[in-house]
PDB file of N, CA and C in Angstrom:
ATOM      1  N   MET A1176       0.817  -1.173   0.000  1.00 51.00           N
ATOM      2  CA  MET A1176       0.000   0.000   0.000  1.00 51.00           C
ATOM      3  C   MET A1176       0.872   1.252   0.000  1.00 51.00           C
ATOM      4  N   LEU A1177       1.942   1.253   0.788  1.00 52.00           N
ATOM      5  CA  LEU A1177       2.812   2.417   0.831  1.00 52.00           C
ATOM      6  C   LEU A1177       3.433   2.674  -0.533  1.00 52.00           C
ATOM      7  N   LYS A1178       3.773   1.607  -1.240  1.00 52.00           N
ATOM      8  CA  LYS A1178       4.316   1.759  -2.591  1.00 52.00           C
ATOM      9  C   LYS A1178       3.287   2.427  -3.491  1.00 52.00           C
ATOM     10  N   ALA A1179       2.032   2.022  -3.360  1.00 55.00           N
ATOM     11  CA  ALA A1179       0.978   2.622  -4.175  1.00 55.00           C
ATOM     12  C   ALA A1179       0.851   4.108  -3.883  1.00 55.00           C
ATOM     13  N   LEU A1180       0.989   4.483  -2.616  1.00 53.00           N
ATOM     14  CA  LEU A1180       0.918   5.897  -2.262  1.00 53.00           C
ATOM     15  C   LEU A1180       2.080   6.672  -2.868  1.00 53.00           C
ATOM     16  N   ARG A1181       3.265   6.102  -2.799  1.00 52.00           N
ATOM     17  CA  ARG A1181       4.445   6.790  -3.320  1.00 52.00           C
ATOM     18  C   ARG A1181       4.427   6.874  -4.843  1.00 52.00           C
ATOM     19  N   ASP A1182       3.874   5.863  -5.499  1.00 52.00           N
ATOM     20  CA  ASP A1182       3.890   5.810  -6.955  1.00 52.00           C
ATOM     21  C   ASP A1182       2.836   6.702  -7.609  1.00 52.00           C
ATOM     22  N   ARG A1183       1.844   7.088  -6.853  1.00 49.00           N
ATOM     23  CA  ARG A1183       0.780   7.885  -7.462  1.00 49.00           C
ATOM     24  C   ARG A1183       1.289   9.295  -7.749  1.00 49.00           C
ATOM     25  N   GLU A1184       0.645   9.973  -8.664  1.00 40.00           N
ATOM     26  CA  GLU A1184       1.051  11.329  -9.013  1.00 40.00           C
ATOM     27  C   GLU A1184       0.603  12.290  -7.927  1.00 40.00           C
ATOM     28  N   VAL A1185       1.393  13.330  -7.706  1.00 43.00           N
ATOM     29  CA  VAL A1185       1.055  14.348  -6.715  1.00 43.00           C
ATOM     30  C   VAL A1185      -0.268  14.996  -7.102  1.00 43.00           C
ATOM     31  N   GLY A1186      -1.135  15.190  -6.121  1.00 45.00           N
ATOM     32  CA  GLY A1186      -2.421  15.819  -6.369  1.00 45.00           C
ATOM     33  C   GLY A1186      -3.536  14.830  -6.638  1.00 45.00           C
ATOM     34  N   GLN A1187      -3.221  13.596  -6.872  1.00 47.00           N
ATOM     35  CA  GLN A1187      -4.234  12.579  -7.121  1.00 47.00           C
ATOM     36  C   GLN A1187      -4.778  12.107  -5.783  1.00 47.00           C
ATOM     37  N   GLU A1188      -6.081  11.997  -5.665  1.00 47.00           N
ATOM     38  CA  GLU A1188      -6.695  11.556  -4.417  1.00 47.00           C
ATOM     39  C   GLU A1188      -6.451  10.069  -4.187  1.00 47.00           C
ATOM     40  N   ILE A1189      -6.356   9.696  -2.920  1.00 49.00           N
ATOM     41  CA  ILE A1189      -6.158   8.300  -2.548  1.00 49.00           C
ATOM     42  C   ILE A1189      -7.515   7.631  -2.420  1.00 49.00           C
ATOM     43  N   ASN A1190      -7.710   6.523  -3.090  1.00 47.00           N
ATOM     44  CA  ASN A1190      -8.919   5.729  -2.948  1.00 47.00           C
ATOM     45  C   ASN A1190      -8.578   4.557  -2.045  1.00 47.00           C
ATOM     46  N   ALA A1191      -8.772   4.743  -0.738  1.00 48.00           N
ATOM     47  CA  ALA A1191      -8.360   3.744   0.247  1.00 48.00           C
ATOM     48  C   ALA A1191      -9.060   2.410   0.042  1.00 48.00           C
ATOM     49  N   SER A1192     -10.303   2.436  -0.409  1.00 46.00           N
ATOM     50  CA  SER A1192     -11.026   1.179  -0.578  1.00 46.00           C
ATOM     51  C   SER A1192     -10.496   0.374  -1.761  1.00 46.00           C
ATOM     52  N   ALA A1193      -9.701   0.996  -2.620  1.00 45.00           N
ATOM     53  CA  ALA A1193      -9.156   0.293  -3.779  1.00 45.00           C
ATOM     54  C   ALA A1193      -7.901  -0.506  -3.444  1.00 45.00           C
ATOM     55  N   VAL A1194      -7.407  -0.373  -2.208  1.00 48.00           N
ATOM     56  CA  VAL A1194      -6.201  -1.099  -1.813  1.00 48.00           C
ATOM     57  C   VAL A1194      -6.602  -2.494  -1.349  1.00 48.00           C
ATOM     58  N   PRO A1195      -6.142  -3.544  -2.028  1.00 49.00           N
ATOM     59  CA  PRO A1195      -6.514  -4.908  -1.645  1.00 49.00           C
ATOM     60  C   PRO A1195      -5.948  -5.285  -0.280  1.00 49.00           C
ATOM     61  N   GLU A1196      -6.676  -6.140   0.445  1.00 52.00           N
ATOM     62  CA  GLU A1196      -6.233  -6.598   1.763  1.00 52.00           C
ATOM     63  C   GLU A1196      -4.863  -7.258   1.697  1.00 52.00           C
ATOM     64  N   ALA A1197      -4.593  -8.003   0.636  1.00 51.00           N
ATOM     65  CA  ALA A1197      -3.286  -8.663   0.506  1.00 51.00           C
ATOM     66  C   ALA A1197      -2.171  -7.627   0.481  1.00 51.00           C
ATOM     67  N   GLU A1198      -2.435  -6.511  -0.168  1.00 50.00           N
ATOM     68  CA  GLU A1198      -1.425  -5.457  -0.224  1.00 50.00           C
ATOM     69  C   GLU A1198      -1.248  -4.806   1.140  1.00 50.00           C
ATOM     70  N   LEU A1199      -2.343  -4.702   1.912  1.00 49.00           N
ATOM     71  CA  LEU A1199      -2.228  -4.175   3.274  1.00 49.00           C
ATOM     72  C   LEU A1199      -1.351  -5.081   4.122  1.00 49.00           C
ATOM     73  N   ALA A1200      -1.513  -6.378   3.968  1.00 53.00           N
ATOM     74  CA  ALA A1200      -0.701  -7.327   4.735  1.00 53.00           C
ATOM     75  C   ALA A1200       0.772  -7.201   4.361  1.00 53.00           C
ATOM     76  N   GLU A1201       1.045  -6.948   3.080  1.00 54.00           N
ATOM     77  CA  GLU A1201       2.429  -6.785   2.630  1.00 54.00           C
ATOM     78  C   GLU A1201       3.030  -5.474   3.117  1.00 54.00           C
ATOM     79  N   ALA A1202       2.199  -4.538   3.543  1.00 52.00           N
ATOM     80  CA  ALA A1202       2.675  -3.224   3.971  1.00 52.00           C
ATOM     81  C   ALA A1202       3.194  -3.236   5.398  1.00 52.00           C
ATOM     82  N   GLU A1203       3.451  -4.407   5.947  1.00 52.00           N
ATOM     83  CA  GLU A1203       3.929  -4.524   7.316  1.00 52.00           C
ATOM     84  C   GLU A1203       5.307  -5.169   7.367  1.00 52.00           C
ATOM     85  N   PRO A1204       6.302  -4.617   6.656  1.00 52.00           N
ATOM     86  CA  PRO A1204       7.624  -5.241   6.645  1.00 52.00           C
ATOM     87  C   PRO A1204       8.329  -5.158   7.986  1.00 52.00           C
ATOM     88  N   PHE A1205       7.878  -4.273   8.865  1.00 52.00           N
ATOM     89  CA  PHE A1205       8.519  -4.121  10.160  1.00 52.00           C
ATOM     90  C   PHE A1205       8.114  -5.227  11.122  1.00 52.00           C
ATOM     91  N   PHE A1206       7.179  -6.097  10.736  1.00 51.00           N
ATOM     92  CA  PHE A1206       6.776  -7.230  11.557  1.00 51.00           C
ATOM     93  C   PHE A1206       7.448  -8.484  11.021  1.00 51.00           C
ATOM     94  N   ASP A1207       8.561  -8.881  11.607  1.00 56.00           N
ATOM     95  CA  ASP A1207       9.214 -10.109  11.176  1.00 56.00           C
ATOM     96  C   ASP A1207       9.018 -11.174  12.244  1.00 56.00           C
ATOM     97  N   ASP A1208       9.352 -12.405  11.904  1.00 59.00           N
ATOM     98  CA  ASP A1208       9.253 -13.476  12.890  1.00 59.00           C
ATOM     99  C   ASP A1208      10.357 -13.298  13.910  1.00 59.00           C
ATOM    100  N   GLY A1209      10.016 -13.451  15.153  1.00 62.00           N
ATOM    101  CA  GLY A1209      10.996 -13.282  16.213  1.00 62.00           C
ATOM    102  C   GLY A1209      10.367 -13.546  17.566  1.00 62.00           C
ATOM    103  N   PRO A1210      11.106 -13.269  18.619  1.00 61.00           N
ATOM    104  CA  PRO A1210      10.640 -13.616  19.959  1.00 61.00           C
ATOM    105  C   PRO A1210       9.506 -12.734  20.474  1.00 61.00           C
ATOM    106  N   ASP A1211       9.257 -11.612  19.849  1.00 74.00           N
ATOM    107  CA  ASP A1211       8.234 -10.690  20.342  1.00 74.00           C
ATOM    108  C   ASP A1211       6.916 -10.829  19.589  1.00 74.00           C
ATOM    109  N   ARG A1212       6.566 -12.040  19.239  1.00 78.00           N
ATOM    110  CA  ARG A1212       5.353 -12.279  18.446  1.00 78.00           C
ATOM    111  C   ARG A1212       4.102 -11.727  19.129  1.00 78.00           C
ATOM    112  N   GLU A1213       3.972 -11.941  20.439  1.00 76.00           N
ATOM    113  CA  GLU A1213       2.788 -11.472  21.152  1.00 76.00           C
ATOM    114  C   GLU A1213       2.674  -9.947  21.066  1.00 76.00           C
ATOM    115  N   LEU A1214       3.784  -9.261  21.264  1.00 76.00           N
ATOM    116  CA  LEU A1214       3.784  -7.801  21.166  1.00 76.00           C
ATOM    117  C   LEU A1214       3.397  -7.362  19.757  1.00 76.00           C
ATOM    118  N   ARG A1215       3.952  -8.012  18.748  1.00 80.00           N
ATOM    119  CA  ARG A1215       3.609  -7.679  17.360  1.00 80.00           C
ATOM    120  C   ARG A1215       2.129  -7.898  17.102  1.00 80.00           C
ATOM    121  N   ASP A1216       1.574  -8.988  17.654  1.00 82.00           N
ATOM    122  CA  ASP A1216       0.150  -9.245  17.469  1.00 82.00           C
ATOM    123  C   ASP A1216      -0.693  -8.140  18.103  1.00 82.00           C
ATOM    124  N   TRP A1217      -0.305  -7.682  19.287  1.00 80.00           N
ATOM    125  CA  TRP A1217      -1.034  -6.584  19.934  1.00 80.00           C
ATOM    126  C   TRP A1217      -0.970  -5.328  19.087  1.00 80.00           C
ATOM    127  N   VAL A1218       0.216  -5.032  18.580  1.00 83.00           N
ATOM    128  CA  VAL A1218       0.364  -3.836  17.748  1.00 83.00           C
ATOM    129  C   VAL A1218      -0.477  -3.973  16.486  1.00 83.00           C
ATOM    130  N   ARG A1219      -0.473  -5.131  15.864  1.00 87.00           N
ATOM    131  CA  ARG A1219      -1.306  -5.355  14.666  1.00 87.00           C
ATOM    132  C   ARG A1219      -2.775  -5.121  14.981  1.00 87.00           C
ATOM    133  N   HIS A1220      -3.247  -5.682  16.090  1.00 87.00           N
ATOM    134  CA  HIS A1220      -4.648  -5.493  16.475  1.00 87.00           C
ATOM    135  C   HIS A1220      -4.931  -4.020  16.760  1.00 87.00           C
ATOM    136  N   GLY A1221      -3.988  -3.357  17.402  1.00 90.00           N
ATOM    137  CA  GLY A1221      -4.156  -1.930  17.656  1.00 90.00           C
ATOM    138  C   GLY A1221      -4.242  -1.139  16.366  1.00 90.00           C
ATOM    139  N   LEU A1222      -3.357  -1.428  15.425  1.00 92.00           N
ATOM    140  CA  LEU A1222      -3.378  -0.740  14.133  1.00 92.00           C
ATOM    141  C   LEU A1222      -4.662  -1.039  13.370  1.00 92.00           C
ATOM    142  N   ALA A1223      -5.179  -2.246  13.509  1.00 93.00           N
ATOM    143  CA  ALA A1223      -6.419  -2.615  12.820  1.00 93.00           C
ATOM    144  C   ALA A1223      -7.606  -1.803  13.339  1.00 93.00           C
ATOM    145  N   ALA A1224      -7.507  -1.302  14.576  1.00 93.00           N
ATOM    146  CA  ALA A1224      -8.588  -0.503  15.150  1.00 93.00           C
ATOM    147  C   ALA A1224      -8.604   0.925  14.602  1.00 93.00           C
ATOM    148  N   LEU A1225      -7.540   1.320  13.926  1.00 96.00           N
ATOM    149  CA  LEU A1225      -7.455   2.669  13.372  1.00 96.00           C
ATOM    150  C   LEU A1225      -8.138   2.734  12.013  1.00 96.00           C
ATOM    151  N   SER A1226      -8.546   3.935  11.645  1.00 96.00           N
ATOM    152  CA  SER A1226      -9.063   4.117  10.289  1.00 96.00           C
ATOM    153  C   SER A1226      -7.906   3.906   9.309  1.00 96.00           C
ATOM    154  N   LEU A1227      -8.226   3.663   8.068  1.00 96.00           N
ATOM    155  CA  LEU A1227      -7.188   3.449   7.059  1.00 96.00           C
ATOM    156  C   LEU A1227      -6.273   4.669   6.953  1.00 96.00           C
ATOM    157  N   GLU A1228      -6.855   5.859   7.013  1.00 96.00           N
ATOM    158  CA  GLU A1228      -6.043   7.072   6.928  1.00 96.00           C
ATOM    159  C   GLU A1228      -5.105   7.188   8.126  1.00 96.00           C
ATOM    160  N   GLN A1229      -5.612   6.900   9.334  1.00 97.00           N
ATOM    161  CA  GLN A1229      -4.765   6.957  10.527  1.00 97.00           C
ATOM    162  C   GLN A1229      -3.664   5.904  10.459  1.00 97.00           C
ATOM    163  N   ARG A1230      -4.034   4.685  10.083  1.00 96.00           N
ATOM    164  CA  ARG A1230      -3.059   3.589  10.009  1.00 96.00           C
ATOM    165  C   ARG A1230      -1.960   3.907   8.995  1.00 96.00           C
ATOM    166  N   THR A1231      -2.348   4.406   7.842  1.00 97.00           N
ATOM    167  CA  THR A1231      -1.366   4.757   6.816  1.00 97.00           C
ATOM    168  C   THR A1231      -0.448   5.866   7.315  1.00 97.00           C
ATOM    169  N   THR A1232      -1.024   6.859   7.981  1.00 97.00           N
ATOM    170  CA  THR A1232      -0.231   7.963   8.520  1.00 97.00           C
ATOM    171  C   THR A1232       0.760   7.458   9.560  1.00 97.00           C
ATOM    172  N   VAL A1233       0.304   6.586  10.454  1.00 95.00           N
ATOM    173  CA  VAL A1233       1.183   6.017  11.485  1.00 95.00           C
ATOM    174  C   VAL A1233       2.303   5.213  10.834  1.00 95.00           C
ATOM    175  N   GLU A1234       1.974   4.395   9.846  1.00 95.00           N
ATOM    176  CA  GLU A1234       2.994   3.580   9.181  1.00 95.00           C
ATOM    177  C   GLU A1234       4.028   4.456   8.471  1.00 95.00           C
ATOM    178  N   LEU A1235       3.560   5.503   7.808  1.00 97.00           N
ATOM    179  CA  LEU A1235       4.499   6.394   7.120  1.00 97.00           C
ATOM    180  C   LEU A1235       5.394   7.126   8.117  1.00 97.00           C
ATOM    181  N   ALA A1236       4.827   7.555   9.240  1.00 96.00           N
ATOM    182  CA  ALA A1236       5.596   8.322  10.226  1.00 96.00           C
ATOM    183  C   ALA A1236       6.546   7.443  11.024  1.00 96.00           C
ATOM    184  N   TYR A1237       6.029   6.354  11.581  1.00 92.00           N
ATOM    185  CA  TYR A1237       6.824   5.578  12.534  1.00 92.00           C
ATOM    186  C   TYR A1237       7.573   4.406  11.911  1.00 92.00           C
ATOM    187  N   CYS A1238       7.066   3.864  10.836  1.00 91.00           N
ATOM    188  CA  CYS A1238       7.733   2.710  10.214  1.00 91.00           C
ATOM    189  C   CYS A1238       8.645   3.136   9.065  1.00 91.00           C
ATOM    190  N   GLN A1239       8.210   4.155   8.335  1.00 95.00           N
ATOM    191  CA  GLN A1239       8.994   4.612   7.190  1.00 95.00           C
ATOM    192  C   GLN A1239       9.829   5.850   7.514  1.00 95.00           C
ATOM    193  N   GLY A1240       9.558   6.483   8.662  1.00 96.00           N
ATOM    194  CA  GLY A1240      10.343   7.639   9.078  1.00 96.00           C
ATOM    195  C   GLY A1240      10.095   8.912   8.288  1.00 96.00           C
ATOM    196  N   GLU A1241       8.933   9.009   7.664  1.00 97.00           N
ATOM    197  CA  GLU A1241       8.613  10.199   6.865  1.00 97.00           C
ATOM    198  C   GLU A1241       8.240  11.371   7.777  1.00 97.00           C
ATOM    199  N   SER A1242       8.549  12.582   7.350  1.00 97.00           N
ATOM    200  CA  SER A1242       8.167  13.791   8.086  1.00 97.00           C
ATOM    201  C   SER A1242       6.689  14.091   7.841  1.00 97.00           C
ATOM    202  N   CYS A1243       6.118  14.949   8.679  1.00 97.00           N
ATOM    203  CA  CYS A1243       4.718  15.340   8.487  1.00 97.00           C
ATOM    204  C   CYS A1243       4.519  15.991   7.123  1.00 97.00           C
ATOM    205  N   GLU A1244       5.474  16.790   6.705  1.00 97.00           N
ATOM    206  CA  GLU A1244       5.363  17.459   5.412  1.00 97.00           C
ATOM    207  C   GLU A1244       5.397  16.448   4.261  1.00 97.00           C
ATOM    208  N   GLU A1245       6.263  15.455   4.371  1.00 98.00           N
ATOM    209  CA  GLU A1245       6.348  14.431   3.325  1.00 98.00           C
ATOM    210  C   GLU A1245       5.080  13.577   3.306  1.00 98.00           C
ATOM    211  N   ILE A1246       4.564  13.235   4.480  1.00 97.00           N
ATOM    212  CA  ILE A1246       3.321  12.462   4.552  1.00 97.00           C
ATOM    213  C   ILE A1246       2.185  13.266   3.929  1.00 97.00           C
ATOM    214  N   ALA A1247       2.145  14.557   4.213  1.00 98.00           N
ATOM    215  CA  ALA A1247       1.115  15.421   3.632  1.00 98.00           C
ATOM    216  C   ALA A1247       1.198  15.407   2.109  1.00 98.00           C
ATOM    217  N   ARG A1248       2.408  15.443   1.576  1.00 98.00           N
ATOM    218  CA  ARG A1248       2.578  15.401   0.119  1.00 98.00           C
ATOM    219  C   ARG A1248       2.115  14.061  -0.436  1.00 98.00           C
ATOM    220  N   ILE A1249       2.519  12.971   0.220  1.00 97.00           N
ATOM    221  CA  ILE A1249       2.167  11.629  -0.245  1.00 97.00           C
ATOM    222  C   ILE A1249       0.659  11.413  -0.210  1.00 97.00           C
ATOM    223  N   MET A1250       0.025  11.882   0.865  1.00 97.00           N
ATOM    224  CA  MET A1250      -1.406  11.633   1.053  1.00 97.00           C
ATOM    225  C   MET A1250      -2.285  12.763   0.522  1.00 97.00           C
ATOM    226  N   ALA A1251      -1.656  13.778  -0.061  1.00 97.00           N
ATOM    227  CA  ALA A1251      -2.381  14.903  -0.661  1.00 97.00           C
ATOM    228  C   ALA A1251      -3.336  15.559   0.333  1.00 97.00           C
ATOM    229  N   CYS A1252      -2.790  15.941   1.491  1.00 97.00           N
ATOM    230  CA  CYS A1252      -3.580  16.623   2.506  1.00 97.00           C
ATOM    231  C   CYS A1252      -2.674  17.620   3.225  1.00 97.00           C
ATOM    232  N   PRO A1253      -3.252  18.559   3.958  1.00 98.00           N
ATOM    233  CA  PRO A1253      -2.425  19.523   4.695  1.00 98.00           C
ATOM    234  C   PRO A1253      -1.629  18.849   5.814  1.00 98.00           C
ATOM    235  N   SER A1254      -0.486  19.428   6.172  1.00 97.00           N
ATOM    236  CA  SER A1254       0.330  18.845   7.245  1.00 97.00           C
ATOM    237  C   SER A1254      -0.410  18.878   8.576  1.00 97.00           C
ATOM    238  N   GLY A1255      -1.303  19.849   8.765  1.00 98.00           N
ATOM    239  CA  GLY A1255      -2.124  19.880   9.979  1.00 98.00           C
ATOM    240  C   GLY A1255      -3.019  18.657  10.087  1.00 98.00           C
ATOM    241  N   THR A1256      -3.518  18.180   8.955  1.00 98.00           N
ATOM    242  CA  THR A1256      -4.334  16.966   8.937  1.00 98.00           C
ATOM    243  C   THR A1256      -3.494  15.764   9.336  1.00 98.00           C
ATOM    244  N   VAL A1257      -2.269  15.707   8.855  1.00 98.00           N
ATOM    245  CA  VAL A1257      -1.357  14.617   9.222  1.00 98.00           C
ATOM    246  C   VAL A1257      -1.135  14.623  10.725  1.00 98.00           C
ATOM    247  N   LYS A1258      -0.842  15.796  11.282  1.00 98.00           N
ATOM    248  CA  LYS A1258      -0.597  15.905  12.723  1.00 98.00           C
ATOM    249  C   LYS A1258      -1.830  15.496  13.517  1.00 98.00           C
ATOM    250  N   ALA A1259      -3.008  15.923  13.071  1.00 98.00           N
ATOM    251  CA  ALA A1259      -4.251  15.561  13.760  1.00 98.00           C
ATOM    252  C   ALA A1259      -4.490  14.053  13.699  1.00 98.00           C
ATOM    253  N   ARG A1260      -4.225  13.440  12.547  1.00 98.00           N
ATOM    254  CA  ARG A1260      -4.394  11.985  12.430  1.00 98.00           C
ATOM    255  C   ARG A1260      -3.449  11.247  13.370  1.00 98.00           C
ATOM    256  N   LEU A1261      -2.219  11.735  13.495  1.00 97.00           N
ATOM    257  CA  LEU A1261      -1.264  11.095  14.410  1.00 97.00           C
ATOM    258  C   LEU A1261      -1.722  11.222  15.861  1.00 97.00           C
ATOM    259  N   VAL A1262      -2.232  12.390  16.228  1.00 96.00           N
ATOM    260  CA  VAL A1262      -2.730  12.586  17.597  1.00 96.00           C
ATOM    261  C   VAL A1262      -3.901  11.651  17.864  1.00 96.00           C
ATOM    262  N   ARG A1263      -4.874  11.614  16.948  1.00 97.00           N
ATOM    263  CA  ARG A1263      -6.044  10.744  17.141  1.00 97.00           C
ATOM    264  C   ARG A1263      -5.645   9.271  17.146  1.00 97.00           C
ATOM    265  N   ALA A1264      -4.695   8.907  16.308  1.00 96.00           N
ATOM    266  CA  ALA A1264      -4.233   7.511  16.270  1.00 96.00           C
ATOM    267  C   ALA A1264      -3.576   7.128  17.589  1.00 96.00           C
ATOM    268  N   ARG A1265      -2.733   8.002  18.130  1.00 94.00           N
ATOM    269  CA  ARG A1265      -2.087   7.708  19.417  1.00 94.00           C
ATOM    270  C   ARG A1265      -3.117   7.593  20.530  1.00 94.00           C
ATOM    271  N   GLU A1266      -4.127   8.471  20.515  1.00 94.00           N
ATOM    272  CA  GLU A1266      -5.187   8.394  21.523  1.00 94.00           C
ATOM    273  C   GLU A1266      -5.933   7.067  21.419  1.00 94.00           C
ATOM    274  N   LYS A1267      -6.257   6.674  20.205  1.00 93.00           N
ATOM    275  CA  LYS A1267      -6.973   5.407  19.987  1.00 93.00           C
ATOM    276  C   LYS A1267      -6.117   4.231  20.453  1.00 93.00           C
ATOM    277  N   LEU A1268      -4.833   4.241  20.121  1.00 91.00           N
ATOM    278  CA  LEU A1268      -3.941   3.152  20.528  1.00 91.00           C
ATOM    279  C   LEU A1268      -3.796   3.094  22.046  1.00 91.00           C
ATOM    280  N   LYS A1269      -3.796   4.249  22.712  1.00 90.00           N
ATOM    281  CA  LYS A1269      -3.731   4.265  24.178  1.00 90.00           C
ATOM    282  C   LYS A1269      -4.945   3.576  24.788  1.00 90.00           C
ATOM    283  N   ASP A1270      -6.100   3.698  24.124  1.00 88.00           N
ATOM    284  CA  ASP A1270      -7.320   3.038  24.599  1.00 88.00           C
ATOM    285  C   ASP A1270      -7.337   1.560  24.242  1.00 88.00           C
ATOM    286  N   VAL A1271      -6.938   1.242  23.024  1.00 86.00           N
ATOM    287  CA  VAL A1271      -7.065  -0.119  22.501  1.00 86.00           C
ATOM    288  C   VAL A1271      -6.014  -1.073  23.073  1.00 86.00           C
ATOM    289  N   LEU A1272      -4.765  -0.654  23.143  1.00 84.00           N
ATOM    290  CA  LEU A1272      -3.695  -1.572  23.559  1.00 84.00           C
ATOM    291  C   LEU A1272      -3.854  -2.084  24.990  1.00 84.00           C
ATOM    292  N   PRO A1273      -4.221  -1.251  25.975  1.00 84.00           N
ATOM    293  CA  PRO A1273      -4.451  -1.816  27.315  1.00 84.00           C
ATOM    294  C   PRO A1273      -5.606  -2.817  27.336  1.00 84.00           C
ATOM    295  N   ALA A1274      -6.648  -2.548  26.552  1.00 78.00           N
ATOM    296  CA  ALA A1274      -7.771  -3.483  26.495  1.00 78.00           C
ATOM    297  C   ALA A1274      -7.329  -4.816  25.898  1.00 78.00           C
ATOM    298  N   LEU A1275      -6.471  -4.779  24.886  1.00 72.00           N
ATOM    299  CA  LEU A1275      -5.943  -6.016  24.302  1.00 72.00           C
ATOM    300  C   LEU A1275      -5.093  -6.766  25.317  1.00 72.00           C
ATOM    301  N   ALA A1276      -4.298  -6.034  26.084  1.00 70.00           N
ATOM    302  CA  ALA A1276      -3.458  -6.668  27.101  1.00 70.00           C
ATOM    303  C   ALA A1276      -4.324  -7.334  28.160  1.00 70.00           C
ATOM    304  N   GLU A1277      -5.380  -6.651  28.599  1.00 75.00           N
ATOM    305  CA  GLU A1277      -6.284  -7.239  29.592  1.00 75.00           C
ATOM    306  C   GLU A1277      -6.955  -8.487  29.039  1.00 75.00           C
ATOM    307  N   ALA A1278      -7.369  -8.437  27.799  1.00 70.00           N
ATOM    308  CA  ALA A1278      -8.014  -9.602  27.184  1.00 70.00           C
ATOM    309  C   ALA A1278      -7.041 -10.765  27.103  1.00 70.00           C
ATOM    310  N   ALA A1279      -5.794 -10.495  26.766  1.00 64.00           N
ATOM    311  CA  ALA A1279      -4.790 -11.561  26.669  1.00 64.00           C
ATOM    312  C   ALA A1279      -4.523 -12.169  28.033  1.00 64.00           C
ATOM    313  N   VAL A1280      -4.414 -11.336  29.043  1.00 64.00           N
ATOM    314  CA  VAL A1280      -4.176 -11.842  30.398  1.00 64.00           C
ATOM    315  C   VAL A1280      -5.378 -12.638  30.868  1.00 64.00           C
ATOM    316  N   GLY A1281      -6.576 -12.158  30.566  1.00 62.00           N
ATOM    317  CA  GLY A1281      -7.793 -12.857  30.972  1.00 62.00           C
ATOM    318  C   GLY A1281      -7.929 -14.226  30.337  1.00 62.00           C
ATOM    319  N   THR A1282      -7.459 -14.390  29.120  1.00 55.00           N
ATOM    320  CA  THR A1282      -7.575 -15.680  28.447  1.00 55.00           C
ATOM    321  C   THR A1282      -6.567 -16.681  28.981  1.00 55.00           C
ATOM    322  N   ARG A1283      -5.508 -16.187  29.607  1.00 48.00           N
ATOM    323  CA  ARG A1283      -4.501 -17.089  30.163  1.00 48.00           C
ATOM    324  C   ARG A1283      -4.801 -17.463  31.606  1.00 48.00           C
ATOM    325  N   GLY A1284      -5.700 -16.708  32.225  1.00 47.00           N
ATOM    326  CA  GLY A1284      -6.037 -16.996  33.607  1.00 47.00           C
ATOM    327  C   GLY A1284      -5.041 -16.457  34.608  1.00 47.00           C
ATOM    328  N   TYR A1285      -4.239 -15.473  34.234  1.00 41.00           N
ATOM    329  CA  TYR A1285      -3.273 -14.874  35.164  1.00 41.00           C
ATOM    330  C   TYR A1285      -3.984 -13.984  36.146  1.00 41.00           C
TER     331      TYR A1285
END
């Protein structure tokens, strides 16, 4: 999905619903197999709770290291919108991730 965003022409609107689920799964190169599988699963579930625009913004900022200005150019929106999406995404993740942790602990009987 990130490749599709980068390859599109500047000024062209993003049609988020046109991105296939398989491509979304491929857009997670930062999740490799390793000892922190449970943590990665929580993060995946947390990201899944975000809107597509928020998730894409978070991935561009934190996984790809793009600046707010570059994300704004890629997503064809003002940098203020990028900043607002990051704030809302962090707020949502603060709510979702503890709930996921509680659910995981509850299923183990700890």
